mmCIF file of C-alpha atoms and ligand atoms in Angstrom:
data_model
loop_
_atom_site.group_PDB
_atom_site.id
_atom_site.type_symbol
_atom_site.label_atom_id
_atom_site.label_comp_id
_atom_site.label_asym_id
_atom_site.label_seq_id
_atom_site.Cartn_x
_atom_site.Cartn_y
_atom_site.Cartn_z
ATOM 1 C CA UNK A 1 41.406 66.226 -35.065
ATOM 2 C CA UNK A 2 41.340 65.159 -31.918
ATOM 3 C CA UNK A 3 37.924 66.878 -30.837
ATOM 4 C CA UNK A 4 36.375 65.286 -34.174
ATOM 5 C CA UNK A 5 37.641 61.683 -33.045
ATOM 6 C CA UNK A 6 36.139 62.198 -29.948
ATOM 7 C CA UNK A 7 33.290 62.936 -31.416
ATOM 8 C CA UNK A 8 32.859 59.902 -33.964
ATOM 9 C CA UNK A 9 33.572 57.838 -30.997
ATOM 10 C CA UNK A 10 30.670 59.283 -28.755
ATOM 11 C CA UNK A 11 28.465 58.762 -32.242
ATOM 12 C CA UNK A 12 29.217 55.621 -32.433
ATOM 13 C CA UNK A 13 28.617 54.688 -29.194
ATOM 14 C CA UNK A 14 25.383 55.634 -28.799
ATOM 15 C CA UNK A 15 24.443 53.983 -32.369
ATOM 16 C CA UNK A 16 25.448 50.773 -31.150
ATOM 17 C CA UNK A 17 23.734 51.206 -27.948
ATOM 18 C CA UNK A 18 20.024 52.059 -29.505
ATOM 19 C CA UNK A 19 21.195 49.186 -31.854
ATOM 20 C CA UNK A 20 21.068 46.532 -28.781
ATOM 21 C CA UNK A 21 18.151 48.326 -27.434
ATOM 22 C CA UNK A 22 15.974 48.425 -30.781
ATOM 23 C CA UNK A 23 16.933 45.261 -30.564
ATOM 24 C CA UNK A 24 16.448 43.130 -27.917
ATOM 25 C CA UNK A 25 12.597 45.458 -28.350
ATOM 26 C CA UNK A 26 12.039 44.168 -31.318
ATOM 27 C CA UNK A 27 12.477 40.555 -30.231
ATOM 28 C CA UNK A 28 10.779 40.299 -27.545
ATOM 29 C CA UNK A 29 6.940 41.099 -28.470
ATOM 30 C CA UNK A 30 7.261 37.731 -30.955
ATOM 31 C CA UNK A 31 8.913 35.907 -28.229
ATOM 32 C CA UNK A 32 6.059 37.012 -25.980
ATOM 33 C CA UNK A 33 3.665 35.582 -28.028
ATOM 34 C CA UNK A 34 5.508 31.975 -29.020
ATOM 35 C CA UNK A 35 5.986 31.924 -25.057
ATOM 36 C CA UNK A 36 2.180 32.260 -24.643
ATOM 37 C CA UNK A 37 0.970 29.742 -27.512
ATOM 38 C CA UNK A 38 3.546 27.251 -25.889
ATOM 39 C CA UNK A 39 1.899 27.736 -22.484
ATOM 40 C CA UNK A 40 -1.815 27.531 -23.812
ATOM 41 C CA UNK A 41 -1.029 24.477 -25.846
ATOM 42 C CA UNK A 42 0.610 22.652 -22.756
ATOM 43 C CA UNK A 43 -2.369 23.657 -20.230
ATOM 44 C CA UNK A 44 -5.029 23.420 -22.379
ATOM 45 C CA UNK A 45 -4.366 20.251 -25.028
ATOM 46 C CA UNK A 46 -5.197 16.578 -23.384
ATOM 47 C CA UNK A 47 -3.746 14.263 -26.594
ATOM 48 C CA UNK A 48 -0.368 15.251 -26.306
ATOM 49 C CA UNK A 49 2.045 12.361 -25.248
ATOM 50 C CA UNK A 50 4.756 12.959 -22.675
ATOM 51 C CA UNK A 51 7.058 13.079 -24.688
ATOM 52 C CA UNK A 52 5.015 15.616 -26.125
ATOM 53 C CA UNK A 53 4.667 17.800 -23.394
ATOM 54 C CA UNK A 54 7.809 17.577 -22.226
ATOM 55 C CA UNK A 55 9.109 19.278 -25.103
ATOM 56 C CA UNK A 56 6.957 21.840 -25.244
ATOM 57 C CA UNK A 57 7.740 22.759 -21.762
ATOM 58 C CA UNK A 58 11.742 22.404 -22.525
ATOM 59 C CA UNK A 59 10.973 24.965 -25.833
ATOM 60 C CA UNK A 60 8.843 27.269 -23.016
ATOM 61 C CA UNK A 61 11.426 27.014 -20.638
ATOM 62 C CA UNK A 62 14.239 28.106 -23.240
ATOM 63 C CA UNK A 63 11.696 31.130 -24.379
ATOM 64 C CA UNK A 64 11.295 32.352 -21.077
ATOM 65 C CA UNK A 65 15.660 32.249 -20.771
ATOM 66 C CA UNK A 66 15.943 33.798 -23.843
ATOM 67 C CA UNK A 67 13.066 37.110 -22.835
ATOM 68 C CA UNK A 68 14.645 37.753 -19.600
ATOM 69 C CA UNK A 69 18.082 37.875 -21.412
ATOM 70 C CA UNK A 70 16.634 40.259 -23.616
ATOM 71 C CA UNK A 71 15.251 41.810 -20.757
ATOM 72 C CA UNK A 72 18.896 42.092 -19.414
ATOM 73 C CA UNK A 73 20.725 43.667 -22.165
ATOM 74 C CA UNK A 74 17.485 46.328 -22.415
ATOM 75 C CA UNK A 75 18.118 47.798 -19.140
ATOM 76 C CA UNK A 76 22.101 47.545 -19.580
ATOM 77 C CA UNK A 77 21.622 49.734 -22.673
ATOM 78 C CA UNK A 78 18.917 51.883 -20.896
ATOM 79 C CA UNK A 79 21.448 52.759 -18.561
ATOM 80 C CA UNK A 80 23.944 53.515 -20.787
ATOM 81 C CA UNK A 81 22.137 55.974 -22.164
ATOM 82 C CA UNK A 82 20.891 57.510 -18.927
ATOM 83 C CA UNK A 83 17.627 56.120 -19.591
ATOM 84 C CA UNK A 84 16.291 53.655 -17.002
ATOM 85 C CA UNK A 85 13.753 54.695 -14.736
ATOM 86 C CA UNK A 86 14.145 53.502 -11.638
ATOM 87 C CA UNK A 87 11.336 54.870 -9.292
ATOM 88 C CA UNK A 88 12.582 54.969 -5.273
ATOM 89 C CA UNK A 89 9.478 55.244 -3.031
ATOM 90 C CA UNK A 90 9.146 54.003 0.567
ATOM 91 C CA UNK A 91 9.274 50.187 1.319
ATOM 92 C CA UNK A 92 8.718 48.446 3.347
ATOM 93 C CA UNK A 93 11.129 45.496 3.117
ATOM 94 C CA UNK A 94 9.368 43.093 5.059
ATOM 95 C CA UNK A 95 6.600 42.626 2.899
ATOM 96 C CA UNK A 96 8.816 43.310 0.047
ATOM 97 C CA UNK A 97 10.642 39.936 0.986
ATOM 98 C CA UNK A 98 7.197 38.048 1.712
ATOM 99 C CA UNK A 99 6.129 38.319 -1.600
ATOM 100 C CA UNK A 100 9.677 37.548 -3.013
ATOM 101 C CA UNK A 101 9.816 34.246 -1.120
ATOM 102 C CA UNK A 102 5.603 33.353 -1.921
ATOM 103 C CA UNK A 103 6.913 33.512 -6.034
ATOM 104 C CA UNK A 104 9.836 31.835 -5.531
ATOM 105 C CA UNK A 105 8.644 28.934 -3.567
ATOM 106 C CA UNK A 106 6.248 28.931 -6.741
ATOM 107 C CA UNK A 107 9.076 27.776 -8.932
ATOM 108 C CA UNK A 108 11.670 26.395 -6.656
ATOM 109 C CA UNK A 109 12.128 22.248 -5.497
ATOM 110 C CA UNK A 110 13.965 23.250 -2.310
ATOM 111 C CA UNK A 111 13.363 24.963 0.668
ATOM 112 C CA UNK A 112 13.231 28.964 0.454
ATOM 113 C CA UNK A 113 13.427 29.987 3.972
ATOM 114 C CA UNK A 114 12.883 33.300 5.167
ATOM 115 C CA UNK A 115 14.474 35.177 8.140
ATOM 116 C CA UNK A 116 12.496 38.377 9.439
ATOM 117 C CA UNK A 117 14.073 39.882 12.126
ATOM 118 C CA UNK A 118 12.677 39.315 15.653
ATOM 119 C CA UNK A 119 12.680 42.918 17.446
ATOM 120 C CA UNK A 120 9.297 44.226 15.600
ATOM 121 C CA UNK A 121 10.691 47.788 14.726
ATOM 122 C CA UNK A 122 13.706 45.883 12.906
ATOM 123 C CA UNK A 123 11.033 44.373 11.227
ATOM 124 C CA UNK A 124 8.714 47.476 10.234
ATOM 125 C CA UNK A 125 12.101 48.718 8.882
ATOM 126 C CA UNK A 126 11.583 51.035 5.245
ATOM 127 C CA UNK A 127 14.146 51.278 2.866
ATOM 128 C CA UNK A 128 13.970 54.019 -0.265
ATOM 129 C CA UNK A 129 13.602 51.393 -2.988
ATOM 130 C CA UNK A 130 11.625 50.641 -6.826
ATOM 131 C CA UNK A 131 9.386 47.831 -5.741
ATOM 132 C CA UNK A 132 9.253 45.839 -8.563
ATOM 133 C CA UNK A 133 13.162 46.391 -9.201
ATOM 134 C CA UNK A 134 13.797 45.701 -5.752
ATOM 135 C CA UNK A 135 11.661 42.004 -6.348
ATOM 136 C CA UNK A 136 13.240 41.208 -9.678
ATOM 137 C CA UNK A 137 16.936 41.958 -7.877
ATOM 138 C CA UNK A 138 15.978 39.677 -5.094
ATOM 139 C CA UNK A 139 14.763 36.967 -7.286
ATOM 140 C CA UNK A 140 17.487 36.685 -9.965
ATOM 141 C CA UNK A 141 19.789 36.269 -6.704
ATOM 142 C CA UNK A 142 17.786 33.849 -5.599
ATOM 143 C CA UNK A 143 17.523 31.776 -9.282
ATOM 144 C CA UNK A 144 21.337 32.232 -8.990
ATOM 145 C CA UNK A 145 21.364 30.270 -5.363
ATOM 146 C CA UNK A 146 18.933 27.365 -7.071
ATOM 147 C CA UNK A 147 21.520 27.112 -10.312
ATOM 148 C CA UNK A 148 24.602 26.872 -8.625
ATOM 149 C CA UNK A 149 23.154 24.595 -5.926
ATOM 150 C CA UNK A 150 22.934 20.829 -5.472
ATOM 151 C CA UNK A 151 19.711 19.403 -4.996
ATOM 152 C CA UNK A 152 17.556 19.596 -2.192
ATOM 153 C CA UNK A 153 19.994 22.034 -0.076
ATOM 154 C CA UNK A 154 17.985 25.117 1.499
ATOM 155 C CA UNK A 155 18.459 28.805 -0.091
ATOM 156 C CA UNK A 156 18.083 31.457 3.283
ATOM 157 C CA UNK A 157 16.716 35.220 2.686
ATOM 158 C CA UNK A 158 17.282 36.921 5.530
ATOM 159 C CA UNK A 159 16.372 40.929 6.378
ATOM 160 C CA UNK A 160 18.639 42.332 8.915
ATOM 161 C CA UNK A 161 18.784 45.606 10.160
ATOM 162 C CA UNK A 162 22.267 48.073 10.886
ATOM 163 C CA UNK A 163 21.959 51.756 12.347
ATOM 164 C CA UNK A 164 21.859 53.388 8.980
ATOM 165 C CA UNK A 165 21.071 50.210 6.338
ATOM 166 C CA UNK A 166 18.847 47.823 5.761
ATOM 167 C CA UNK A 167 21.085 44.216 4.446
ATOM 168 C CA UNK A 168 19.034 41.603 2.785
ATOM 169 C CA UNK A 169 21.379 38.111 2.273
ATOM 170 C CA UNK A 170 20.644 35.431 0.174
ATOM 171 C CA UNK A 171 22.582 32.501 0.830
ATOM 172 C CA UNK A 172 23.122 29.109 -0.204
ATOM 173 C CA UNK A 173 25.313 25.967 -0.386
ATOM 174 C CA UNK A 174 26.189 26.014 -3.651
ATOM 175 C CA UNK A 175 29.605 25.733 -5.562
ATOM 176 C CA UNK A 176 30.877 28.756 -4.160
ATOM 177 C CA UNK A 177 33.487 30.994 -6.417
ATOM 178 C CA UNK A 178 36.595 31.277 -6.157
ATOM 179 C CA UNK A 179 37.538 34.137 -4.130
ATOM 180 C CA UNK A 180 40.122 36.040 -6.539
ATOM 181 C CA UNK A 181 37.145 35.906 -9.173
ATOM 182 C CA UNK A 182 34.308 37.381 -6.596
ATOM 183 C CA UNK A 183 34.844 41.120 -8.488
ATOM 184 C CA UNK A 184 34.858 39.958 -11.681
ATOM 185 C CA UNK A 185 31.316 38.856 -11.428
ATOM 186 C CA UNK A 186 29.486 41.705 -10.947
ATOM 187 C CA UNK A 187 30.840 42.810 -14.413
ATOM 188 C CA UNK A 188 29.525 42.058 -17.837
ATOM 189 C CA UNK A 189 29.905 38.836 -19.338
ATOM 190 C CA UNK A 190 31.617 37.346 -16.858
ATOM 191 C CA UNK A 191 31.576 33.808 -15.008
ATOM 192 C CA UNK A 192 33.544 32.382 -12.679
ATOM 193 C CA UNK A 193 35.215 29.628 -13.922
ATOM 194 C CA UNK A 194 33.448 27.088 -11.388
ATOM 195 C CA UNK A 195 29.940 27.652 -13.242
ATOM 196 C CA UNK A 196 28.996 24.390 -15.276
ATOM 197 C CA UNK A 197 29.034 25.508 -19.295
ATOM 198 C CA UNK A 198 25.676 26.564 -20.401
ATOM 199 C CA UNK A 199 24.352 27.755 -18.048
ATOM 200 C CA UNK A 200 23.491 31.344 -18.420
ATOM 201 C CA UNK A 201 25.002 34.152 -19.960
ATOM 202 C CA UNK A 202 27.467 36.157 -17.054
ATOM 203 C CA UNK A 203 24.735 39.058 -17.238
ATOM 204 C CA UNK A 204 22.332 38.861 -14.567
ATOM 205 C CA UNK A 205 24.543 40.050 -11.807
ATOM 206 C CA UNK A 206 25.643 43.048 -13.753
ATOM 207 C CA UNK A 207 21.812 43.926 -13.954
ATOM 208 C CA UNK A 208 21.436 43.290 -10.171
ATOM 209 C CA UNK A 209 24.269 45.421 -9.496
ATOM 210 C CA UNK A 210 23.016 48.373 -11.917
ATOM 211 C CA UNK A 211 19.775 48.038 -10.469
ATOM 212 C CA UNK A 212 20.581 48.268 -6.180
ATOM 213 C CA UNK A 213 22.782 50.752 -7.598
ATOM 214 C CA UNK A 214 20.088 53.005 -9.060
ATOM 215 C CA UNK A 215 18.402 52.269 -5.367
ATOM 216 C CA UNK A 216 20.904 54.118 -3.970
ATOM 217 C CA UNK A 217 22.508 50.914 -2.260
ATOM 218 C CA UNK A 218 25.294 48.221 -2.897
ATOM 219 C CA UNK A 219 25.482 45.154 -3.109
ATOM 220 C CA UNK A 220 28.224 42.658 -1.844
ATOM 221 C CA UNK A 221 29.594 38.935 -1.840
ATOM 222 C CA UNK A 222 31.393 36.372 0.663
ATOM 223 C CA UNK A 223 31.727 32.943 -0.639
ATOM 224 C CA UNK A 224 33.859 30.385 0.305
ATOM 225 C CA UNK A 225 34.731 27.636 -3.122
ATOM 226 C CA UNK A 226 32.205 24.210 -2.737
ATOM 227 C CA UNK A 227 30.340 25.525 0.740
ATOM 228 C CA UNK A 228 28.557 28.335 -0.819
ATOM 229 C CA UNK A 229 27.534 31.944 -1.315
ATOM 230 C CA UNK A 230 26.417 34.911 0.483
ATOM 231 C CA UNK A 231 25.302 37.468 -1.792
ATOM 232 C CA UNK A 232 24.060 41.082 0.625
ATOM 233 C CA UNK A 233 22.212 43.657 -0.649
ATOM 234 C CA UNK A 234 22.571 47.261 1.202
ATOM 235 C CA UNK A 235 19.825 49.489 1.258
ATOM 236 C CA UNK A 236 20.069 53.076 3.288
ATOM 237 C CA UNK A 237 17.538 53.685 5.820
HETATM 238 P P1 ADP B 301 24.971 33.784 -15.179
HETATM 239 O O1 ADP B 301 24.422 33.100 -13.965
HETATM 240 O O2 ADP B 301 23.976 33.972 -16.265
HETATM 241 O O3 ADP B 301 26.248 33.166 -15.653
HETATM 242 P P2 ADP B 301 25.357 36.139 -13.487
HETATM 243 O O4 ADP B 301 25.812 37.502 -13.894
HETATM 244 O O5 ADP B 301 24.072 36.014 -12.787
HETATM 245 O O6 ADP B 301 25.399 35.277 -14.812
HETATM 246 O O7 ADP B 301 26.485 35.524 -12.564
HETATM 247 C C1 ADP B 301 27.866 35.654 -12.957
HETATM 248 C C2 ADP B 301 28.650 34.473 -12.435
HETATM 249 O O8 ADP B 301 28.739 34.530 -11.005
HETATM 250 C C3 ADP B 301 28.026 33.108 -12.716
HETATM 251 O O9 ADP B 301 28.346 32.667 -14.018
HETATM 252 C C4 ADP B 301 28.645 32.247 -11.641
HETATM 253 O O10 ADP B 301 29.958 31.892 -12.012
HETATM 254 C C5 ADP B 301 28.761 33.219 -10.464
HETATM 255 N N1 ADP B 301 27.644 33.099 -9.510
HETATM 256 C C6 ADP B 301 26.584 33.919 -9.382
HETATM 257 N N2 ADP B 301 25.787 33.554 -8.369
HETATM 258 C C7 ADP B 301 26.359 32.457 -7.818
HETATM 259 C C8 ADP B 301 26.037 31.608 -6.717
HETATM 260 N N3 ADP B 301 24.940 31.823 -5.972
HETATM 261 N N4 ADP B 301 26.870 30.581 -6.433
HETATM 262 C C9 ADP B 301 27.975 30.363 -7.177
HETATM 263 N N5 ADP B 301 28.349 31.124 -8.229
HETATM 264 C C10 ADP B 301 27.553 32.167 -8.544
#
């Protein structure tokens, strides 16, 4: 009886995992394409009001949430099921964080600054990573540091290098969390109880977290509540 529960259980499981995975597929090719005719129609049309246009770019804005969401919950189900490929090849991390800073200074009205390291072999430093994993983990940390920021205040990326790691920090002077919730939100779901309502979802860091993970690194968090965050990310040399 027991073997057979078991068994139901596991079946179950796994049906409501490809469930979430079909999915979160399914919906994002149409959201793909509203996101596109929304972006066409604002760069392209010149007799739409303001008003107009601002509208369009609130409903492309909320598209663009709503995909990388989907995106999320994807690669949480992938992993449950042993299936996301994450590809580890040589990086290295300086130009790694380059490009991460050029695309978020794309988006961002603050300053991004970036910190290489000054010694040049600290600098030439590899770290077995998935590239575009690697970018995406770095950048949702980073559109993390911009939401729970005031205005204008500077987010820092900074590479530094340990005898056997590589640590990348991105840091800002945001809201901080409070510190007996800093595990609780690297899991599922999950916001500190600091983060304005709305906001987002409590999944990204899980993601982030899954992701270094499957890099074969860790990631950690100081913050201290209303002075702001230090989130590290650990990569083995
Ligand atoms: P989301 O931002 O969608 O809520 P995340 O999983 O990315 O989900 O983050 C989980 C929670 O961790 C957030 O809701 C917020 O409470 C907290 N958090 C994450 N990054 C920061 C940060 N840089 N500063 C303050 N709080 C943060």
């Amino acid at each position: 009886t027991y073997n057979s529960l078991l068994e139901r259980l596991a079946q179950s499981w796994s049906q409501q995992r490809q469930f979430v995975s079909a999915v979160s597929h399914e919906l994002r090719t149409p959201l793909t394409i509203v996101q596109g005719y929304l972006h066409r129609t604002i760069k392209r049309a010149n007799n739409l009001s303001p008003e107009q246009v601002k509208g369009l770019q609130t409903a492309e804005e909320e598209s663009i949430r709503m995909r990388r969401l989907l995106d999320d919950l994807l690669d949480l189900s992938r992993s449950d099921s042993g299936k996301l490929a994450i590809a580890n090849e040589p990086v290295r991390l300086t130009d790694q964080l380059e490009q991460v800073a050029d695309l978020a200074r794309n988006t961002l009205n603050r300053p991004l600054l970036l910190e290489l390291p000054d010694d040049p072999r600290a600098r030439d430093a590899m770290a077995h990573a998935d590239p575009p994993r690697l970018r995406q983990v770095l950048l949702d940390l980073i559109e993390n540091a911009d939401k729970y920021s005031p205005e204008n205040t500077p987010i820092r990326l900074v590479l530094r290098h340990a005898t056997d790691a590589s640590l990348v920090d991105v840091i800002d002077q945001g809201i901080g969390i409070p510190e007996q919730e800093l595990d609780q939100v690297f899991q599922r779901f999950q916001r500190a109880s600091n983060a304005p309502a709305k906001t987002g979802s409590g999944l990204g860091l899980s993601v982030v977290k899954l992701l270094v993970e499957g890099m074969g690194g860790s990631i950690e968090v100081h913050s201290r509540l209303g002075e702001g965050s230090c989130f590290t990310v650990i990569l083995p040399s």
